[in-house]
Coordinates of C-alpha atoms in Angstrom, one line a residue:
M1 CA 133.9 102.4 93.4
S2 CA 135.2 100.8 90.0
D3 CA 134.2 102.1 86.5
C4 CA 134.3 98.9 84.9
G5 CA 132.4 97.3 87.9
G6 CA 133.6 94.3 90.2
S7 CA 135.0 94.4 93.4
R8 CA 138.2 96.5 94.2
R9 CA 140.2 93.5 94.6
G10 CA 141.0 93.4 91.2
T11 CA 140.2 96.8 90.2
K12 CA 142.6 99.6 89.4
R13 CA 141.9 103.0 90.2
S14 CA 143.5 106.5 89.2
E15 CA 146.4 107.4 91.4
E16 CA 144.8 110.8 92.2
Y17 CA 141.7 109.3 93.4
V18 CA 142.9 106.4 95.8
I19 CA 144.0 107.8 99.1
E20 CA 145.3 106.1 102.2
V21 CA 142.0 104.3 104.2
H22 CA 144.0 102.2 106.4
A23 CA 145.1 104.9 108.9
P24 CA 143.3 105.5 112.1
A25 CA 142.0 108.6 113.2
E26 CA 144.5 110.6 115.4
G27 CA 145.1 109.3 118.7
V28 CA 144.5 105.9 120.2
V29 CA 141.0 104.8 119.3
T30 CA 139.3 101.2 120.0
L31 CA 136.2 100.3 118.5
P32 CA 134.0 98.2 120.9
R33 CA 135.0 94.5 120.4
D34 CA 131.4 93.1 120.7
H35 CA 130.7 94.1 117.5
R36 CA 132.3 93.3 113.7
W37 CA 131.9 96.7 111.9
V38 CA 131.4 97.0 108.4
V39 CA 131.0 100.6 106.9
V40 CA 128.5 100.4 104.0
D41 CA 127.1 102.7 101.2
V42 CA 125.0 102.3 98.3
E43 CA 123.9 104.4 95.4
T44 CA 120.7 103.7 93.9
S45 CA 118.2 104.6 91.3
G46 CA 115.7 106.1 93.7
V47 CA 114.4 106.3 97.1
R48 CA 112.0 103.3 97.6
S49 CA 113.8 100.0 98.2
N50 CA 110.7 98.1 97.1
A51 CA 110.7 99.8 93.5
H52 CA 114.0 100.8 92.9
R53 CA 117.5 99.2 92.7
V54 CA 121.1 99.4 94.0
L55 CA 123.4 100.7 91.2
S56 CA 126.6 100.5 93.4
V57 CA 127.7 99.3 96.5
A58 CA 130.8 99.4 99.0
A59 CA 131.8 97.8 102.0
L60 CA 134.9 98.3 104.2
V61 CA 135.5 95.7 107.2
L62 CA 137.2 97.8 110.3
R63 CA 139.6 96.6 112.6
E64 CA 139.6 97.4 116.3
D65 CA 142.0 100.2 115.6
G66 CA 139.7 101.8 112.8
S67 CA 141.8 100.7 110.1
V68 CA 140.5 98.6 107.2
E69 CA 140.7 95.1 107.0
Q70 CA 138.9 94.4 104.0
E71 CA 137.4 96.3 101.4
F72 CA 134.9 95.9 98.5
S73 CA 133.3 97.9 95.9
T74 CA 131.3 97.5 92.6
L75 CA 129.0 98.9 90.2
V76 CA 125.6 96.9 90.0
G77 CA 123.5 96.5 86.8
P78 CA 120.2 97.2 87.7
G79 CA 118.2 96.2 84.6
C80 CA 116.3 99.2 85.0
N81 CA 116.4 103.1 84.5
P82 CA 119.3 104.5 86.7
G83 CA 117.3 107.3 87.9
P84 CA 118.8 110.7 88.8
V85 CA 122.2 110.6 87.0
H86 CA 122.7 114.2 87.8
V87 CA 123.4 113.0 91.6
H88 CA 125.3 109.9 91.1
N89 CA 126.4 110.0 87.7
L90 CA 125.9 106.5 87.0
T91 CA 124.7 106.6 83.4
R92 CA 123.5 103.1 81.5
E93 CA 126.8 103.6 79.7
R94 CA 128.9 103.4 83.0
L95 CA 126.5 100.7 84.2
A96 CA 126.8 98.6 81.0
G97 CA 128.7 95.3 81.7
S98 CA 128.6 95.7 85.4
P99 CA 127.3 92.4 87.5
R100 CA 123.8 91.9 88.3
F101 CA 123.2 91.9 92.3
E102 CA 122.6 88.0 92.2
D103 CA 126.1 87.7 91.0
I104 CA 127.8 89.5 93.8
A105 CA 125.6 88.5 96.6
G106 CA 127.4 85.7 97.7
E107 CA 130.8 87.6 98.0
L108 CA 128.8 90.5 99.8
A109 CA 127.1 88.2 102.0
G110 CA 130.3 86.5 103.3
I111 CA 131.7 89.9 104.1
L112 CA 128.2 91.1 106.0
D113 CA 127.6 87.9 107.8
G114 CA 127.2 88.6 111.3
A115 CA 128.4 92.0 111.0
T116 CA 127.1 95.1 112.4
I117 CA 126.5 97.6 109.4
V118 CA 127.6 101.2 109.7
A119 CA 125.7 103.6 107.2
H120 CA 124.5 107.4 107.0
N121 CA 120.8 107.0 107.4
A122 CA 121.5 103.3 107.9
S123 CA 117.5 102.5 107.5
F124 CA 118.0 103.5 103.9
D125 CA 121.1 101.3 103.0
Y126 CA 119.9 98.2 105.1
G127 CA 116.5 98.5 103.2
F128 CA 117.9 98.7 100.0
L129 CA 120.5 95.6 100.5
D130 CA 117.7 93.6 102.4
A131 CA 115.5 94.0 99.2
E132 CA 118.1 93.4 96.9
F133 CA 119.0 90.2 99.0
R134 CA 115.4 89.0 98.9
R135 CA 115.2 89.4 95.2
A136 CA 118.4 87.2 94.8
G137 CA 116.5 84.6 96.6
T138 CA 118.6 84.9 99.9
S139 CA 118.5 87.0 103.1
L140 CA 121.0 89.7 104.2
P141 CA 122.9 88.1 106.8
A142 CA 124.1 91.4 108.9
E143 CA 122.8 91.1 112.4
H144 CA 122.9 94.6 113.8
R145 CA 123.2 98.2 112.1
L146 CA 124.3 101.7 113.3
C147 CA 123.3 104.9 112.1
T148 CA 125.9 107.7 112.0
L149 CA 123.0 110.1 111.5
A150 CA 121.5 109.0 114.6
L151 CA 125.1 108.7 116.5
S152 CA 125.8 112.5 115.4
R153 CA 122.4 113.7 116.7
R154 CA 123.2 111.7 120.0
L155 CA 126.4 113.5 120.7
E156 CA 124.5 116.5 119.5
L157 CA 127.6 117.9 117.5
D158 CA 127.9 121.7 116.9
V159 CA 127.0 121.5 113.0
P160 CA 123.9 123.3 110.9
D161 CA 123.0 119.9 109.6
F162 CA 123.8 116.2 109.8
R163 CA 124.6 115.5 106.2
L164 CA 127.8 113.6 105.4
A165 CA 129.5 116.1 103.8
T166 CA 128.8 118.6 106.9
L167 CA 130.3 116.0 109.5
A168 CA 133.2 115.5 106.9
Q169 CA 133.9 119.0 107.4
H170 CA 133.4 118.9 111.2
W171 CA 135.6 116.3 111.5
Q172 CA 138.3 117.3 109.0
V173 CA 137.6 114.4 106.6
Q174 CA 138.7 114.9 102.7
Q175 CA 135.9 114.2 100.8
L176 CA 137.0 113.7 97.2
Q177 CA 133.6 112.5 95.3
E178 CA 130.2 113.0 96.9
H179 CA 127.8 110.3 96.1
D180 CA 130.5 107.6 95.2
A181 CA 129.8 104.5 97.2
Y182 CA 133.2 103.7 98.0
D183 CA 134.5 107.4 98.8
D184 CA 131.4 107.8 101.0
A185 CA 132.2 104.5 102.7
R186 CA 135.8 105.9 103.2
V187 CA 134.7 109.1 104.6
L188 CA 132.0 107.5 106.6
S189 CA 134.6 105.2 108.1
E190 CA 136.6 108.0 109.6
I191 CA 133.8 110.0 110.5
F192 CA 132.3 106.9 112.8
L193 CA 136.0 106.3 114.2
R194 CA 135.9 109.9 115.5
S195 CA 132.2 109.9 116.7
A196 CA 132.6 106.4 118.5
A197 CA 135.6 108.0 120.4
M198 CA 133.5 110.9 121.7
A199 CA 130.6 108.8 122.4
D200 CA 133.2 106.6 124.6
N201 CA 134.5 109.7 126.1
L202 CA 131.0 110.8 126.9
Q203 CA 130.0 107.6 128.2
L204 CA 127.3 107.5 125.9
P205 CA 126.0 104.1 124.2
L206 CA 126.4 103.8 120.6
P207 CA 122.9 103.5 118.7
V208 CA 123.0 99.9 117.5
V209 CA 119.7 98.4 116.2
N210 CA 119.2 94.8 116.2
C211 CA 118.1 94.0 112.7
R212 CA 116.5 90.4 113.4
S213 CA 114.1 91.3 116.0
R214 CA 110.8 92.2 114.5
K215 CA 107.6 92.8 116.2
S216 CA 104.5 91.2 115.2
V217 CA 102.0 92.5 118.0
Y218 CA 99.3 93.1 115.3
P219 CA 98.0 90.4 112.8
A220 CA 100.4 89.5 109.9
S221 CA 99.2 91.8 106.7
V222 CA 100.2 91.5 103.3
P223 CA 103.8 93.4 102.8
R224 CA 103.2 96.4 101.1
V225 CA 104.8 96.8 97.8
A226 CA 104.9 100.3 95.8
C227 CA 102.8 100.8 93.0
Q228 CA 104.4 102.8 89.8
W229 CA 100.6 103.4 88.4
K230 CA 98.2 106.0 89.3
N231 CA 95.0 105.0 90.8
P232 CA 92.1 105.1 88.0
G233 CA 89.4 104.6 90.5
R234 CA 86.6 101.9 91.0
L235 CA 86.6 98.8 89.3
G236 CA 83.8 99.1 86.3
D237 CA 82.6 97.3 83.4
D238 CA 85.9 97.5 81.7
G239 CA 88.0 95.4 84.0
L240 CA 90.8 95.7 86.0
V241 CA 93.4 98.7 85.2
Q242 CA 97.0 98.6 86.5
G243 CA 97.1 101.1 89.7
M244 CA 93.8 100.0 91.2
K245 CA 93.5 99.6 94.8
V246 CA 92.7 96.0 95.8
V247 CA 91.7 94.7 99.1
I248 CA 91.6 91.1 100.0
S249 CA 89.3 90.0 103.2
G250 CA 88.8 86.4 104.5
S251 CA 89.8 82.9 103.7
T252 CA 91.2 82.6 99.9
V253 CA 91.8 79.2 97.9
T254 CA 95.4 80.6 97.2
P255 CA 97.6 81.7 100.0
R256 CA 96.9 85.3 100.8
V257 CA 100.7 86.6 100.2
A258 CA 101.1 84.5 96.8
L259 CA 97.5 86.0 95.7
A260 CA 99.0 89.4 96.7
N261 CA 102.3 88.7 94.7
R262 CA 100.2 87.8 91.5
L263 CA 98.1 91.0 91.9
T264 CA 101.1 93.3 92.4
D265 CA 102.8 91.6 89.4
A266 CA 100.1 92.5 87.3
G267 CA 100.5 96.1 88.4
L268 CA 97.6 96.4 90.7
D269 CA 98.1 98.2 94.3
V270 CA 97.4 95.4 97.1
M271 CA 96.3 97.3 100.5
N272 CA 95.7 95.8 103.5
N273 CA 92.6 98.1 104.5
A274 CA 89.6 99.4 102.6
S275 CA 89.2 103.0 102.4
R276 CA 87.3 105.4 100.1
Q277 CA 90.2 105.2 97.5
T278 CA 90.0 101.2 97.2
S279 CA 89.0 100.1 93.6
V280 CA 87.8 96.6 94.7
V281 CA 87.6 94.2 97.6
V282 CA 88.0 90.6 97.0
C283 CA 85.9 88.0 99.3
N284 CA 84.8 84.7 98.7
D285 CA 82.0 85.1 101.5
P286 CA 80.6 88.4 101.8
A287 CA 77.9 87.4 104.1
V288 CA 80.6 87.0 107.0
Q289 CA 80.5 90.6 106.9
T290 CA 84.2 91.4 108.0
A291 CA 85.3 95.1 108.8
K292 CA 86.8 95.6 105.1
V293 CA 83.3 94.3 103.4
R294 CA 81.4 96.5 105.8
K295 CA 83.5 99.5 104.9
A296 CA 83.1 98.5 101.0
M297 CA 79.1 98.2 101.2
A298 CA 79.2 101.5 103.0
E299 CA 81.4 103.4 100.6
G300 CA 79.9 101.6 97.1
I301 CA 82.9 99.6 96.5
P302 CA 82.7 96.5 94.5
V303 CA 83.0 93.2 96.1
I304 CA 84.0 90.2 94.0
S305 CA 85.0 86.4 94.6
E306 CA 88.4 84.8 94.1
Q307 CA 87.1 83.2 90.9
Q308 CA 86.0 86.6 89.4
L309 CA 89.4 88.1 90.2
E310 CA 91.1 85.3 88.6
E311 CA 89.1 85.9 85.3
L312 CA 89.9 89.6 85.2
L313 CA 93.3 88.9 85.8
T314 CA 93.5 87.6 82.5
R315 CA 93.2 91.0 81.0
V316 CA 94.3 94.0 82.9
R317 CA 94.8 97.0 81.0
P318 CA 97.8 99.4 81.1
G319 CA 97.6 102.2 83.6
E320 CA 99.1 105.6 83.8
P321 CA 102.5 106.0 85.3
K322 CA 103.0 108.1 88.4
V323 CA 106.4 109.5 87.5
A324 CA 107.6 110.7 84.0
T325 CA 110.5 108.3 82.6
V326 CA 113.9 109.8 83.7
V327 CA 116.2 110.8 80.7
D328 CA 119.9 109.9 81.3
I329 CA 121.5 113.2 80.4
I330 CA 123.8 114.6 83.0
P331 CA 123.4 118.5 83.0
P332 CA 126.1 120.6 82.8
P333 CA 127.3 121.9 86.3
E334 CA 125.8 125.4 87.4
P335 CA 127.2 127.9 89.9
Q336 CA 126.3 126.4 93.6
V337 CA 125.1 128.9 96.0
A338 CA 125.8 127.3 99.5
V339 CA 122.4 127.0 101.6
V340 CA 123.5 127.3 105.3
P341 CA 120.5 125.5 107.4
Q342 CA 119.7 127.7 110.1
V343 CA 117.4 128.6 113.2
R344 CA 114.2 129.9 112.0
P345 CA 112.5 131.8 115.3
P346 CA 109.0 132.4 114.5
T347 CA 107.8 136.0 113.4
G348 CA 107.2 138.3 116.6
R349 CA 109.6 135.9 119.1
K350 CA 111.9 137.5 121.1
P351 CA 115.1 135.8 122.4
K352 CA 114.6 134.6 126.2
L353 CA 117.2 135.2 128.9
W354 CA 118.9 131.8 128.4
T355 CA 118.1 131.2 124.9
G356 CA 120.9 129.1 123.3
R357 CA 121.9 127.5 126.8
K358 CA 121.6 123.5 126.8
V359 CA 121.5 122.3 130.5
L360 CA 121.9 119.0 131.8
L361 CA 120.2 118.3 135.3
L362 CA 121.9 115.9 137.7
G363 CA 120.4 114.8 140.8
G364 CA 116.8 115.3 142.3
T365 CA 113.6 113.4 142.3
H366 CA 111.1 113.3 139.3
L367 CA 109.2 116.0 140.4
Q368 CA 112.1 118.2 141.0
A369 CA 113.5 117.7 137.7
V370 CA 110.1 118.1 136.0
M371 CA 109.9 121.5 137.8
M372 CA 113.2 122.7 136.9
R373 CA 112.9 121.6 133.4
S374 CA 109.8 123.7 133.0
R375 CA 111.5 126.7 134.3
L376 CA 114.7 125.9 132.1
T377 CA 112.1 126.3 129.1
Q378 CA 110.3 129.5 130.5
L379 CA 114.1 130.8 130.3
G380 CA 114.4 129.6 126.7
A381 CA 117.0 127.0 127.7
R382 CA 117.0 123.5 126.1
P383 CA 117.0 120.6 128.9
A384 CA 119.3 117.7 127.9
L385 CA 118.7 114.4 128.3
N386 CA 122.2 113.3 127.7
F387 CA 125.6 114.6 128.5
T388 CA 126.6 115.5 125.2
A389 CA 128.7 117.8 123.3
A390 CA 126.0 120.6 123.1
V391 CA 125.7 120.7 127.0
T392 CA 126.6 124.1 128.1
D393 CA 125.7 124.1 131.8
V394 CA 125.0 121.7 134.6
L395 CA 122.2 122.2 137.1
V396 CA 122.8 120.2 140.2
L397 CA 119.8 119.2 142.3
D398 CA 120.1 117.1 145.6
G399 CA 122.2 114.3 145.7
G400 CA 123.7 115.5 142.0
E401 CA 127.3 115.9 143.3
A402 CA 127.5 112.1 143.6
D403 CA 126.8 111.7 139.9
K404 CA 129.7 109.9 138.1
R405 CA 129.7 112.6 135.2
M406 CA 130.5 115.2 137.9
T407 CA 134.2 114.6 137.2
R408 CA 133.7 115.1 133.3
V409 CA 131.8 118.1 134.0
A410 CA 134.9 119.5 135.6
A411 CA 137.1 118.2 133.0
R412 CA 135.2 120.3 130.5
E413 CA 135.0 123.2 132.9
L414 CA 131.1 123.6 132.4
P415 CA 129.4 126.0 134.7
V416 CA 127.8 124.4 137.7
L417 CA 124.2 126.0 138.2
R418 CA 122.0 125.9 141.5
P419 CA 118.5 126.0 141.8
D420 CA 118.6 129.1 143.3
D421 CA 120.2 130.5 140.0
V422 CA 117.2 129.5 138.1
D423 CA 114.7 131.0 140.4
A424 CA 116.8 134.3 140.2
A425 CA 116.6 134.2 136.5
V426 CA 113.0 133.3 136.4
E427 CA 111.7 135.8 138.9
N428 CA 114.4 138.7 138.6
G429 CA 115.9 138.3 134.9
V430 CA 119.4 137.3 136.5
V431 CA 122.2 135.8 134.8
P432 CA 124.5 134.0 136.9
P433 CA 128.0 135.5 137.0
H434 CA 129.4 132.2 136.5
M435 CA 127.6 131.3 133.5
R436 CA 129.4 132.0 130.1
V437 CA 128.0 134.5 128.2
E438 CA 128.3 132.9 124.7
S439 CA 125.8 130.6 123.4
R440 CA 124.6 129.5 120.3
L441 CA 121.6 130.5 118.3
T442 CA 119.2 127.5 118.7
A443 CA 115.6 126.8 117.6
P444 CA 112.6 128.1 119.7
V445 CA 111.9 125.9 122.7
L446 CA 108.2 125.1 123.0
S447 CA 106.4 124.7 126.1
R448 CA 103.4 122.0 126.4
G449 CA 100.6 123.2 124.4
E450 CA 102.3 126.0 122.5
V451 CA 101.7 126.2 118.7
I452 CA 103.7 127.7 116.2
D453 CA 103.4 128.0 112.1
L454 CA 105.5 125.7 110.4
P455 CA 107.2 127.7 107.7
S456 CA 105.9 127.8 104.2
D457 CA 109.0 127.6 102.2
S458 CA 109.7 123.8 103.3
H459 CA 107.1 120.6 102.8
R460 CA 109.5 117.8 103.8
W461 CA 109.8 117.6 107.7
A462 CA 111.3 115.1 109.9
V463 CA 109.9 114.7 113.5
N464 CA 112.9 113.8 115.7
V465 CA 112.2 111.8 118.8
A466 CA 114.8 110.9 121.3
W467 CA 114.9 109.8 124.9
K468 CA 117.7 109.1 127.3
A469 CA 120.4 106.6 126.1
E470 CA 120.5 103.8 128.5
A471 CA 123.3 101.2 128.6
V472 CA 122.5 98.0 126.7
G473 CA 120.0 95.5 128.5
D474 CA 118.4 98.7 130.1
E475 CA 117.0 100.4 127.2
F476 CA 113.3 101.4 127.4
D477 CA 111.2 99.7 124.4
L478 CA 109.6 102.8 123.2
D479 CA 107.7 102.9 120.3
I480 CA 106.9 105.9 117.9
V481 CA 103.8 105.9 115.5
A482 CA 101.8 108.6 113.6
F483 CA 98.1 108.7 112.7
L484 CA 96.8 110.4 109.9
L485 CA 93.3 112.1 110.7
G486 CA 90.3 113.4 109.0
A487 CA 88.0 116.1 110.0
D488 CA 86.6 113.7 112.4
E489 CA 89.9 113.3 114.2
K490 CA 89.8 109.5 113.1
V491 CA 91.8 107.5 110.5
D492 CA 90.3 106.7 107.2
T493 CA 91.4 103.0 106.8
D494 CA 94.0 101.1 109.2
D495 CA 96.8 102.2 106.5
D496 CA 96.5 105.6 108.0
F497 CA 98.3 104.1 111.1
V498 CA 101.9 104.4 110.6
F499 CA 103.9 101.9 113.3
Y500 CA 106.4 99.2 113.4
N501 CA 104.4 96.8 111.2
N502 CA 103.4 99.5 108.7
P503 CA 106.3 102.0 108.5
L504 CA 105.2 103.5 105.2
Y505 CA 102.3 105.4 104.4
D506 CA 101.5 105.7 100.5
D507 CA 105.0 105.0 99.2
G508 CA 106.6 107.3 102.0
V509 CA 104.4 110.3 102.1
V510 CA 104.7 109.6 105.8
E511 CA 107.4 107.2 106.9
L512 CA 108.9 105.9 110.3
T513 CA 112.5 105.4 110.5
I514 CA 114.2 103.5 113.6
D515 CA 117.5 105.2 113.6
G516 CA 118.9 104.0 117.0
S517 CA 117.7 102.3 120.2
S518 CA 116.6 105.9 121.4
E519 CA 116.2 107.8 118.4
H520 CA 113.1 107.4 116.1
C521 CA 111.8 109.5 113.4
I522 CA 108.7 110.5 111.5
R523 CA 109.0 111.7 108.4
V524 CA 106.3 113.7 106.4
D525 CA 105.9 115.3 102.9
L526 CA 103.0 117.7 103.7
A527 CA 102.9 118.5 99.9
E528 CA 101.7 114.9 99.0
L529 CA 99.1 114.3 101.9
P530 CA 95.8 113.4 100.3
A531 CA 93.3 116.5 100.9
E532 CA 91.1 114.7 103.5
C533 CA 94.2 114.4 106.0
E534 CA 93.6 117.4 108.3
R535 CA 95.9 116.3 111.2
I536 CA 98.9 114.0 112.0
A537 CA 99.3 112.8 115.6
I538 CA 102.6 111.8 116.7
A539 CA 102.7 109.5 119.7
A540 CA 105.0 107.4 121.8
A541 CA 104.0 104.2 123.5
I542 CA 106.1 102.2 126.1
D543 CA 106.0 98.5 125.6
G544 CA 105.2 96.1 128.8
N545 CA 104.4 97.8 132.0
R546 CA 107.1 100.6 132.2
T547 CA 105.8 104.2 132.4
F548 CA 106.8 107.4 131.3
G549 CA 107.4 108.4 135.0
E550 CA 110.4 105.8 134.8
L551 CA 111.3 106.9 131.3
G552 CA 111.7 110.8 132.2
A553 CA 112.1 113.4 129.6
V554 CA 111.3 112.7 125.7
S555 CA 112.9 115.5 123.5
V556 CA 111.2 116.6 120.1
A557 CA 112.9 118.5 117.4
V558 CA 111.2 119.5 114.0
D559 CA 113.3 119.8 111.2
S560 CA 113.4 120.2 107.7
E561 CA 116.3 120.4 104.9
T562 CA 116.8 124.2 105.7
G563 CA 116.5 124.2 109.1
T564 CA 115.1 123.5 112.9
A565 CA 111.3 125.1 113.2
A566 CA 111.2 124.2 116.9
T567 CA 112.2 121.9 120.0
F568 CA 110.5 120.9 122.9
V569 CA 110.9 118.4 126.1
L570 CA 107.9 116.6 127.6
D571 CA 108.8 115.0 130.9
A572 CA 105.4 115.6 133.2
G573 CA 104.6 111.9 132.7
T574 CA 104.2 109.7 135.7
T575 CA 101.9 106.6 135.4
E576 CA 101.2 107.1 131.6
R577 CA 102.2 104.2 129.3
T578 CA 101.3 106.3 126.1
M579 CA 101.6 109.9 125.1
V580 CA 100.6 112.1 121.8
L581 CA 103.8 114.1 121.7
A582 CA 102.7 116.4 118.9
E583 CA 100.4 117.6 116.3
I584 CA 100.8 119.0 112.7
Y585 CA 97.6 120.1 111.4
R586 CA 96.0 122.4 108.8
R587 CA 94.7 126.1 109.9
A588 CA 93.5 128.7 107.5
G589 CA 95.5 127.4 104.6
K590 CA 98.7 126.7 106.7
W591 CA 100.3 123.7 108.6
R592 CA 100.7 124.2 112.2
L593 CA 102.7 122.5 114.8
R594 CA 101.6 122.0 118.4
A595 CA 103.6 120.3 121.4
V596 CA 101.0 118.1 123.2
G597 CA 102.5 115.9 125.8
Q598 CA 98.8 114.4 126.5
G599 CA 99.4 110.9 128.4
Y600 CA 97.3 107.9 128.9
D601 CA 97.8 105.0 131.3
D602 CA 96.6 102.3 128.7
D603 CA 98.5 100.8 125.9
L604 CA 99.3 101.4 121.9
A605 CA 96.4 99.2 121.2
A606 CA 94.1 101.3 123.0
L607 CA 95.5 104.4 121.6
A608 CA 95.0 103.1 118.4
R609 CA 91.4 102.2 118.9
R610 CA 90.9 106.0 120.1
Y611 CA 92.1 107.2 116.4
G612 CA 89.6 104.7 115.0
V613 CA 91.9 101.9 114.2
D614 CA 90.4 98.6 113.8
V615 CA 92.4 96.5 116.1
D616 CA 91.9 92.7 116.7
D617 CA 91.7 91.7 120.4

């Protein structure tokens, strides 16, 4: 990234900073030819693409051998506070004179046109670039994206966490300046090259996501835009105040999205559904008695007409900011203490006989596989969904010898187990003599219905859900969703339903990210949840007529920044099309995690109605 802005074509760098980025990884590596791979990294003024801005961007176009064909890097003048300068070191002074995003949009669009974006936590980088292109009056032309974080999880690398610095160390890639867009992109290109080679060796498909396929099963809603003002409460005689939550119901004279944009520009928080926190509902014909109007009347929320709203918009009073202004001061470096994420067995738990084993099942019927995975969990082992770098043993059932992966099992000299070995271990505590003694310490493996307390020293958790990675064209269309529930185990408003059309709750307190074709994640900040939220139910739904019996096992890992609390595999499904995977709930002042595995034969709409969501037929 250039200190003076502008692309790297005309920018000089200090000699000690520039290193050779054109050399491919060791050995012969060929990236898949059906994609035009562009490695991208952005540094930003915050974490919300609809409220914060891009400060710097780098893009490296890769050839088939992984060398760099073209590169682009620039600082960007955001026209706003640069945010956490202690992280990215991009002060107002460094950004002064840099081009605005609209000035570089054309050149960057030419690089990304038809490309597959490769990024670490790709939904973050893609989301910011998409928002910036929209502000510039155009669209992001990339067709697909690949998340290297999801790829690393799919490979199940033996690393304590999946941060970029950790992966760089694992792959022995030199990192010169963390949180510099250009250097991060350079490092990531090397990580991607090595990871793609391993995926090819394991015959695992890459987790490529189509950026242009957007579902719209439910009626279109007003796009949610983060509001920077605190909610001052209900509309009163003093008129509108910035931060008030406004809901529009029924037909409007001004097109709904245009009206919502005007409200947002005035500093109001436009919601799609009425709740106890709603300040005012706008409806031209309250007699129609829509669900939003009924909710407003039941809760005592004012209902006004569009004409009344127009009059109130002429005098919106200033609100109270949610976040204090960030001062552009780079603090002096402090001694750094390395924090190594680690596994945290719950208090009182003893390691089981096969704790630390990752066992892949080959062959057998669905029922045989379900029974064997249950027994493996009893032993403390983790059933593997894919043949990954983490597999320690292979359990061969009827017909498993013919599996094409057996040649690679032999090449890796993995121990081959039989059902008798599992039975002897469960019944007599016997470890097969051909099983390797060493094993990695892993997080507790929960059985269906089992409950643990989440460690109190973490409040940000990621519920990572994965299933078998299939070849392109054979993927299951699985949706991961979350319901924020009150004491009555119902949602308070439809905004409490987090899914593909509503991926953010309250500016990211709960967030859905789609990281790959068979990897989705629900991120939760427990400290920021409203007091009335007693429980979060995380569920999965298969689109179409396929079932969980056809899908097979679903793996769930619950992670924080400092460790994994638990993992579990749910695979007892047969005819079900929806399944509640896990619940995080309050009990006696603590947050607890339950592995659920409750399935239903109906679809996502029926599941949503069961939790109180108002779904149109």
